[in-house]
Every structure is written in structure tokens, then in C-alpha cells.
């Protein structure tokens, strides 16, 4: 019976049975449910197996146990096998991994070396969070990598140049950077250990979108928002409202607001503190197309929001329409949604060229 259903419907049903989550623990639970569905019949396995392999998320466990998150068969997975060991035993699956997320938030000092990346020959998206990179000039090219996300990582200037070089990441299109650290130890050093990277001309030419974070604003170079590629400024709910969104020489043309977490009272307080700056940014006249990306939770039709917030958003949207600022909505902070928004920005780039 199941083998008569189209693959698209199977994937939709699997998404309902095991919805994906944006935390490591919830992702493991999601993967466990999908694995159980793979054991129902061969047809389900053939449809769902690529979904399981698509993403590898290493979080609280060390990289040496990444096989626990990547192998399709839960019966043969061993939590104590090393990456290299599993790659030799079941090399047929590693080429299916398209997205790798290395999350060291709960394991300070997590070191990421070349072997932890090079094993995935078809890798398209790499996200590194709170890790220490240990890369050398001999790093093999990552030919299929189009998306790179670096958040609060220890990476030297030399390693940055290697990772973003045309030799290692020739097809890089989307780059997101936040809180790069050049210190020799942990992330508890003084603020002076953080730096904003240099974007070489050949890197800017390859990029379709560059995403930067409001946290790094004091480190921004004067010409950041004059680069040839679209530069997106991310403003998250925990950022204090800045005195201005302008850089030294120019306002950002693309602004994304992260999800506003918390109860309605907290959401209202954030909006009260931020509304004036958002409206100022919308009213600021700058050349070229501009885009404001808002979380769907701030929709004026969301009755869970405080009436003040709904009215404020309506006013903000009216100002966007008046000043020809394109408004996009994002529904969740995951890589597929980011891809969609990046494509929108790329299309706007070529449309305004």
C-alpha cells in the first residue's frame, strides 16, 4: 500500500510525523523517528534515507562520535566509533551529506580540523558555531560548498584566508560571519581578541550575499555596505537598540530581524525599544533596492501580539510601502529559509543592476 504513494506525499507525511526542530536534542529525536519509518519497508527507506543523510548536526557529543548522528541504520551505529572508522565501514553514505552543522555551544574548546570536513565530498552548507578551527594551507578544496556560516569561532587571519580562498571554496555564494576570535584560548578573552575579517576582492566577486551581525557593528569597516555584493545586517532580539543603524559612511540596504522570543510582554518591550530605529532606517533615502526581512511572528495579523505591536507593525509596513522597501517574512531560522531569502536578495541585486 505504501509503495503506491508518491514520494512527495511520503515526505509530507514524514514531516508531520516527525517535524524538524532547531535544537540539537530535538533534531536527534526527529532523526530517530525518521529512522523508525525507514524500517517499515524498502520503499520508505529509499525515500527517507536521503533525508536522514542530508544533514549532520554534531552538538553536545564530540566529533569523534558524529557517526551516531549520521548513520542510517540505528542498529549498526556505534556511539564510540570515530569519523574515519565509520567512513571506511560505510563510505557509501557520506557523499549524501549536504549540510554539516558543528555546534560547540555546550562543549567549549571543540576543535574542528580538516578531516572533520573533507570526509563529506558533496557538502553544500557548513555551519560552525562556538568551535575552534584548526585548518592548514593544505586544506582540500570543498568544491560543492555554496553556503558558509561562522558564528563565535576561534579562527586566525591566516585560516580565514585559507577557508575563503578561491582554491578551497571556489563556489561559495552565501557567507555569514559573527564574532570571529583570533585568541589562542577559549572565548572568554577581552573584546580586543575579536576582529572583523577582510573580504578579498575575489571573495566579494564570488559572493551572492554577505550576512553580518549587529553585534560586530563597532568593528565594521567604513566601506562594508558599499561592497558589490548585497550585505545583510542581522538584528536579533537580544541586541540592544542601536543609536543608529548607519555605518560610518552608509546605511545597510538589507536588514533582517531575528525571531523575537519570549512572552507577549517581552515582545512588546523589544518593539517599543526598536520601533523608532526601524522606522528611521525605512525612511532613510539610499540608492538601490532595499529589503526588510521580518519574522512571521510579528505579523499584524498575529492576534497573540500586543495591540500596540500590531499597530506599530502596520505603521512600519505603511512606511515601507511609501519608501519602496520590499518586505519579506521568514517563518523559522533554518538553512532552507535562509536559502530562500538569499535567493530573493540575489534576484533584487540583478534586478537593480
mmCIF file of C-alpha atoms in Angstrom, residues 38-288:
data_model
loop_
_atom_site.group_PDB
_atom_site.id
_atom_site.type_symbol
_atom_site.label_atom_id
_atom_site.label_comp_id
_atom_site.label_asym_id
_atom_site.label_seq_id
_atom_site.Cartn_x
_atom_site.Cartn_y
_atom_site.Cartn_z
ATOM 1 C CA UNK A 38 12.872 3.656 7.363
ATOM 2 C CA UNK A 39 12.461 0.209 8.934
ATOM 3 C CA UNK A 40 8.817 -0.151 7.828
ATOM 4 C CA UNK A 41 9.567 -1.197 4.249
ATOM 5 C CA UNK A 42 12.133 -0.848 1.498
ATOM 6 C CA UNK A 43 10.158 1.827 -0.316
ATOM 7 C CA UNK A 44 10.002 4.091 2.741
ATOM 8 C CA UNK A 45 13.693 3.543 3.299
ATOM 9 C CA UNK A 46 14.525 4.503 -0.303
ATOM 10 C CA UNK A 47 12.516 7.732 0.027
ATOM 11 C CA UNK A 48 13.505 8.781 3.551
ATOM 12 C CA UNK A 49 17.128 7.615 3.635
ATOM 13 C CA UNK A 50 18.395 10.634 1.644
ATOM 14 C CA UNK A 51 16.538 12.917 4.076
ATOM 15 C CA UNK A 52 18.360 11.364 7.039
ATOM 16 C CA UNK A 53 21.719 11.772 5.351
ATOM 17 C CA UNK A 54 21.065 15.304 4.173
ATOM 18 C CA UNK A 55 22.018 16.953 7.485
ATOM 19 C CA UNK A 56 24.578 16.040 10.129
ATOM 20 C CA UNK A 57 24.414 18.015 13.382
ATOM 21 C CA UNK A 58 27.182 17.425 15.918
ATOM 22 C CA UNK A 59 26.408 19.198 19.142
ATOM 23 C CA UNK A 60 26.950 18.017 22.681
ATOM 24 C CA UNK A 61 28.837 14.946 21.547
ATOM 25 C CA UNK A 62 32.399 15.304 20.306
ATOM 26 C CA UNK A 63 33.208 14.981 16.630
ATOM 27 C CA UNK A 64 34.611 11.507 17.200
ATOM 28 C CA UNK A 65 31.026 10.337 17.807
ATOM 29 C CA UNK A 66 29.482 12.089 14.830
ATOM 30 C CA UNK A 67 28.608 8.715 13.334
ATOM 31 C CA UNK A 68 25.821 8.475 15.884
ATOM 32 C CA UNK A 69 24.127 11.380 14.080
ATOM 33 C CA UNK A 70 24.968 10.384 10.511
ATOM 34 C CA UNK A 71 24.409 6.660 10.065
ATOM 35 C CA UNK A 72 21.135 5.487 8.625
ATOM 36 C CA UNK A 73 20.907 2.178 10.446
ATOM 37 C CA UNK A 74 20.433 2.733 14.164
ATOM 38 C CA UNK A 75 21.099 -0.949 14.772
ATOM 39 C CA UNK A 76 24.663 -0.784 13.468
ATOM 40 C CA UNK A 77 25.594 2.685 14.710
ATOM 41 C CA UNK A 78 28.175 2.755 17.459
ATOM 42 C CA UNK A 79 28.466 5.933 19.565
ATOM 43 C CA UNK A 80 32.152 5.302 20.169
ATOM 44 C CA UNK A 81 33.284 4.871 16.554
ATOM 45 C CA UNK A 82 35.473 7.600 15.105
ATOM 46 C CA UNK A 83 34.588 9.501 11.964
ATOM 47 C CA UNK A 84 37.379 7.867 9.995
ATOM 48 C CA UNK A 85 36.374 4.382 11.143
ATOM 49 C CA UNK A 86 32.764 4.826 10.104
ATOM 50 C CA UNK A 87 33.768 6.413 6.818
ATOM 51 C CA UNK A 88 35.727 3.284 5.938
ATOM 52 C CA UNK A 89 32.937 0.941 7.016
ATOM 53 C CA UNK A 90 30.058 2.776 5.368
ATOM 54 C CA UNK A 91 31.566 5.198 2.889
ATOM 55 C CA UNK A 92 28.525 4.938 0.639
ATOM 56 C CA UNK A 93 26.562 7.350 2.801
ATOM 57 C CA UNK A 94 28.978 10.189 3.463
ATOM 58 C CA UNK A 95 28.630 11.582 -0.054
ATOM 59 C CA UNK A 96 24.918 12.176 0.638
ATOM 60 C CA UNK A 97 25.527 14.695 3.415
ATOM 61 C CA UNK A 98 24.773 18.178 2.105
ATOM 62 C CA UNK A 99 24.623 20.179 5.304
ATOM 63 C CA UNK A 100 27.032 19.910 8.243
ATOM 64 C CA UNK A 101 26.425 21.788 11.472
ATOM 65 C CA UNK A 102 29.185 21.725 14.090
ATOM 66 C CA UNK A 103 27.817 23.084 17.353
ATOM 67 C CA UNK A 104 30.250 23.630 20.233
ATOM 68 C CA UNK A 105 27.987 25.732 22.444
ATOM 69 C CA UNK A 106 27.823 23.015 25.091
ATOM 70 C CA UNK A 107 31.378 21.785 24.671
ATOM 71 C CA UNK A 108 33.821 24.692 24.933
ATOM 72 C CA UNK A 109 37.015 24.156 23.015
ATOM 73 C CA UNK A 110 35.536 21.857 20.358
ATOM 74 C CA UNK A 111 38.259 21.671 17.696
ATOM 75 C CA UNK A 112 37.383 21.310 14.016
ATOM 76 C CA UNK A 113 40.138 20.038 11.738
ATOM 77 C CA UNK A 114 40.367 19.288 8.001
ATOM 78 C CA UNK A 115 39.408 15.617 8.483
ATOM 79 C CA UNK A 116 36.105 16.658 10.067
ATOM 80 C CA UNK A 117 35.113 18.470 6.862
ATOM 81 C CA UNK A 118 36.841 16.686 3.996
ATOM 82 C CA UNK A 119 35.028 13.388 4.599
ATOM 83 C CA UNK A 120 31.832 14.953 3.172
ATOM 84 C CA UNK A 121 32.580 15.126 -0.545
ATOM 85 C CA UNK A 122 29.198 16.628 -1.548
ATOM 86 C CA UNK A 123 28.938 19.180 1.261
ATOM 87 C CA UNK A 124 26.923 22.247 0.231
ATOM 88 C CA UNK A 125 26.393 24.066 3.541
ATOM 89 C CA UNK A 126 28.758 24.300 6.523
ATOM 90 C CA UNK A 127 27.738 25.921 9.797
ATOM 91 C CA UNK A 128 30.293 26.259 12.606
ATOM 92 C CA UNK A 129 29.138 27.586 15.980
ATOM 93 C CA UNK A 130 31.376 28.147 19.037
ATOM 94 C CA UNK A 131 34.228 25.987 17.774
ATOM 95 C CA UNK A 132 37.968 26.336 17.310
ATOM 96 C CA UNK A 133 39.131 25.885 13.719
ATOM 97 C CA UNK A 134 42.428 24.127 13.135
ATOM 98 C CA UNK A 135 42.982 24.465 9.393
ATOM 99 C CA UNK A 136 46.157 24.493 7.316
ATOM 100 C CA UNK A 137 47.090 25.729 3.866
ATOM 101 C CA UNK A 138 46.847 22.123 2.641
ATOM 102 C CA UNK A 139 43.060 22.033 3.188
ATOM 103 C CA UNK A 140 41.478 20.203 0.254
ATOM 104 C CA UNK A 141 39.030 22.094 -1.979
ATOM 105 C CA UNK A 142 35.366 21.898 -0.942
ATOM 106 C CA UNK A 143 34.033 22.105 -4.471
ATOM 107 C CA UNK A 144 30.305 21.891 -3.736
ATOM 108 C CA UNK A 145 30.228 24.273 -0.772
ATOM 109 C CA UNK A 146 27.958 27.230 -1.533
ATOM 110 C CA UNK A 147 26.987 28.323 1.989
ATOM 111 C CA UNK A 148 29.267 29.051 4.968
ATOM 112 C CA UNK A 149 28.093 30.199 8.420
ATOM 113 C CA UNK A 150 30.661 31.150 11.067
ATOM 114 C CA UNK A 151 29.366 32.166 14.499
ATOM 115 C CA UNK A 152 31.595 32.840 17.533
ATOM 116 C CA UNK A 153 34.552 30.781 16.399
ATOM 117 C CA UNK A 154 38.281 30.825 17.009
ATOM 118 C CA UNK A 155 39.930 31.344 13.624
ATOM 119 C CA UNK A 156 43.189 33.114 12.826
ATOM 120 C CA UNK A 157 43.540 35.587 9.983
ATOM 121 C CA UNK A 158 45.600 33.053 8.023
ATOM 122 C CA UNK A 159 42.976 30.331 8.482
ATOM 123 C CA UNK A 160 40.277 32.769 7.356
ATOM 124 C CA UNK A 161 42.208 33.464 4.153
ATOM 125 C CA UNK A 162 42.629 29.733 3.528
ATOM 126 C CA UNK A 163 38.979 28.866 4.129
ATOM 127 C CA UNK A 164 37.614 31.673 1.946
ATOM 128 C CA UNK A 165 40.193 31.368 -0.819
ATOM 129 C CA UNK A 166 39.189 30.611 -4.383
ATOM 130 C CA UNK A 167 41.143 27.355 -4.161
ATOM 131 C CA UNK A 168 39.259 25.926 -1.146
ATOM 132 C CA UNK A 169 35.741 27.344 -1.659
ATOM 133 C CA UNK A 170 35.522 28.214 -5.369
ATOM 134 C CA UNK A 171 31.703 28.087 -5.479
ATOM 135 C CA UNK A 172 30.918 29.950 -2.263
ATOM 136 C CA UNK A 173 27.779 32.074 -2.706
ATOM 137 C CA UNK A 174 26.450 32.779 0.801
ATOM 138 C CA UNK A 175 28.646 33.827 3.711
ATOM 139 C CA UNK A 176 27.536 34.708 7.235
ATOM 140 C CA UNK A 177 30.039 35.888 9.866
ATOM 141 C CA UNK A 178 29.623 36.820 13.516
ATOM 142 C CA UNK A 179 32.118 37.187 16.372
ATOM 143 C CA UNK A 180 35.349 35.868 14.893
ATOM 144 C CA UNK A 181 38.029 35.402 17.537
ATOM 145 C CA UNK A 182 41.781 35.267 16.976
ATOM 146 C CA UNK A 183 42.868 34.344 20.511
ATOM 147 C CA UNK A 184 44.854 31.249 21.357
ATOM 148 C CA UNK A 185 42.449 30.061 24.049
ATOM 149 C CA UNK A 186 38.676 29.996 24.785
ATOM 150 C CA UNK A 187 36.100 32.649 24.091
ATOM 151 C CA UNK A 188 36.415 34.410 27.443
ATOM 152 C CA UNK A 189 39.176 36.770 26.367
ATOM 153 C CA UNK A 190 38.856 40.524 26.122
ATOM 154 C CA UNK A 191 36.830 42.151 23.373
ATOM 155 C CA UNK A 192 40.067 43.135 21.644
ATOM 156 C CA UNK A 193 40.544 39.493 20.627
ATOM 157 C CA UNK A 194 37.527 39.743 18.311
ATOM 158 C CA UNK A 195 38.013 41.072 14.810
ATOM 159 C CA UNK A 196 36.070 41.686 11.628
ATOM 160 C CA UNK A 197 37.562 39.830 8.653
ATOM 161 C CA UNK A 198 38.883 41.286 5.440
ATOM 162 C CA UNK A 199 36.943 40.357 2.314
ATOM 163 C CA UNK A 200 39.324 39.903 -0.585
ATOM 164 C CA UNK A 201 38.152 41.184 -3.996
ATOM 165 C CA UNK A 202 37.945 37.663 -5.445
ATOM 166 C CA UNK A 203 35.761 36.596 -2.478
ATOM 167 C CA UNK A 204 33.388 39.529 -2.975
ATOM 168 C CA UNK A 205 33.096 38.604 -6.649
ATOM 169 C CA UNK A 206 32.068 35.051 -5.772
ATOM 170 C CA UNK A 207 29.525 36.014 -3.122
ATOM 171 C CA UNK A 208 25.856 36.464 -3.893
ATOM 172 C CA UNK A 209 25.030 37.533 -0.318
ATOM 173 C CA UNK A 210 27.127 38.511 2.716
ATOM 174 C CA UNK A 211 25.393 38.434 6.103
ATOM 175 C CA UNK A 212 26.825 40.340 9.083
ATOM 176 C CA UNK A 213 25.596 40.771 12.633
ATOM 177 C CA UNK A 214 24.743 43.855 14.674
ATOM 178 C CA UNK A 215 26.988 42.521 17.464
ATOM 179 C CA UNK A 216 30.039 43.327 15.318
ATOM 180 C CA UNK A 217 28.945 46.855 14.437
ATOM 181 C CA UNK A 218 31.825 48.575 16.323
ATOM 182 C CA UNK A 219 34.243 46.556 14.161
ATOM 183 C CA UNK A 220 32.623 47.274 10.782
ATOM 184 C CA UNK A 221 34.933 48.897 8.202
ATOM 185 C CA UNK A 222 33.641 52.166 6.698
ATOM 186 C CA UNK A 223 33.100 50.634 3.258
ATOM 187 C CA UNK A 224 31.256 47.476 4.389
ATOM 188 C CA UNK A 225 27.875 48.439 2.939
ATOM 189 C CA UNK A 226 29.415 49.680 -0.299
ATOM 190 C CA UNK A 227 30.653 46.239 -1.379
ATOM 191 C CA UNK A 228 29.468 44.983 -4.755
ATOM 192 C CA UNK A 229 27.565 42.038 -3.271
ATOM 193 C CA UNK A 230 24.386 42.518 -1.172
ATOM 194 C CA UNK A 231 25.286 42.916 2.520
ATOM 195 C CA UNK A 232 22.560 41.922 5.000
ATOM 196 C CA UNK A 233 22.624 43.250 8.563
ATOM 197 C CA UNK A 234 21.081 40.882 11.120
ATOM 198 C CA UNK A 235 19.376 42.382 14.181
ATOM 199 C CA UNK A 236 18.495 39.758 16.778
ATOM 200 C CA UNK A 237 16.118 40.137 19.686
ATOM 201 C CA UNK A 238 18.899 40.187 22.294
ATOM 202 C CA UNK A 239 20.705 43.099 20.627
ATOM 203 C CA UNK A 240 20.282 46.423 22.371
ATOM 204 C CA UNK A 241 18.616 49.019 20.158
ATOM 205 C CA UNK A 242 21.474 50.929 18.483
ATOM 206 C CA UNK A 243 21.623 54.712 18.393
ATOM 207 C CA UNK A 244 21.639 54.388 14.615
ATOM 208 C CA UNK A 245 21.768 51.628 12.014
ATOM 209 C CA UNK A 246 24.145 53.656 9.883
ATOM 210 C CA UNK A 247 27.746 52.622 9.433
ATOM 211 C CA UNK A 248 30.466 55.236 9.186
ATOM 212 C CA UNK A 249 29.682 56.028 5.557
ATOM 213 C CA UNK A 250 26.429 54.322 4.607
ATOM 214 C CA UNK A 251 23.264 52.641 5.880
ATOM 215 C CA UNK A 252 22.730 48.921 5.215
ATOM 216 C CA UNK A 253 20.303 48.353 2.339
ATOM 217 C CA UNK A 254 19.109 44.962 3.597
ATOM 218 C CA UNK A 255 18.006 44.308 7.182
ATOM 219 C CA UNK A 256 16.795 41.054 8.733
ATOM 220 C CA UNK A 257 15.118 40.941 12.142
ATOM 221 C CA UNK A 258 15.600 37.671 14.028
ATOM 222 C CA UNK A 259 12.793 35.906 15.847
ATOM 223 C CA UNK A 260 11.536 37.791 18.909
ATOM 224 C CA UNK A 261 11.380 35.141 21.611
ATOM 225 C CA UNK A 262 9.591 35.349 24.935
ATOM 226 C CA UNK A 263 6.094 36.156 26.151
ATOM 227 C CA UNK A 264 3.917 38.932 24.638
ATOM 228 C CA UNK A 265 5.129 41.420 27.254
ATOM 229 C CA UNK A 266 8.768 40.801 26.287
ATOM 230 C CA UNK A 267 7.929 41.084 22.587
ATOM 231 C CA UNK A 268 6.185 44.387 23.244
ATOM 232 C CA UNK A 269 9.164 45.728 25.186
ATOM 233 C CA UNK A 270 11.536 44.788 22.365
ATOM 234 C CA UNK A 271 9.343 46.503 19.795
ATOM 235 C CA UNK A 272 8.953 49.633 21.936
ATOM 236 C CA UNK A 273 12.754 49.879 22.151
ATOM 237 C CA UNK A 274 13.320 49.146 18.459
ATOM 238 C CA UNK A 275 10.432 50.712 16.541
ATOM 239 C CA UNK A 276 11.942 54.177 16.188
ATOM 240 C CA UNK A 277 15.220 52.846 14.760
ATOM 241 C CA UNK A 278 13.376 50.623 12.287
ATOM 242 C CA UNK A 279 11.219 53.481 11.020
ATOM 243 C CA UNK A 280 14.293 55.723 10.735
ATOM 244 C CA UNK A 281 16.021 53.083 8.637
ATOM 245 C CA UNK A 282 12.993 52.702 6.361
ATOM 246 C CA UNK A 283 12.736 56.473 5.830
ATOM 247 C CA UNK A 284 16.446 56.874 5.107
ATOM 248 C CA UNK A 285 16.958 57.525 1.396
ATOM 249 C CA UNK A 286 19.699 55.357 -0.079
ATOM 250 C CA UNK A 287 20.422 54.280 -3.667
ATOM 251 C CA UNK A 288 19.436 50.834 -4.885
#
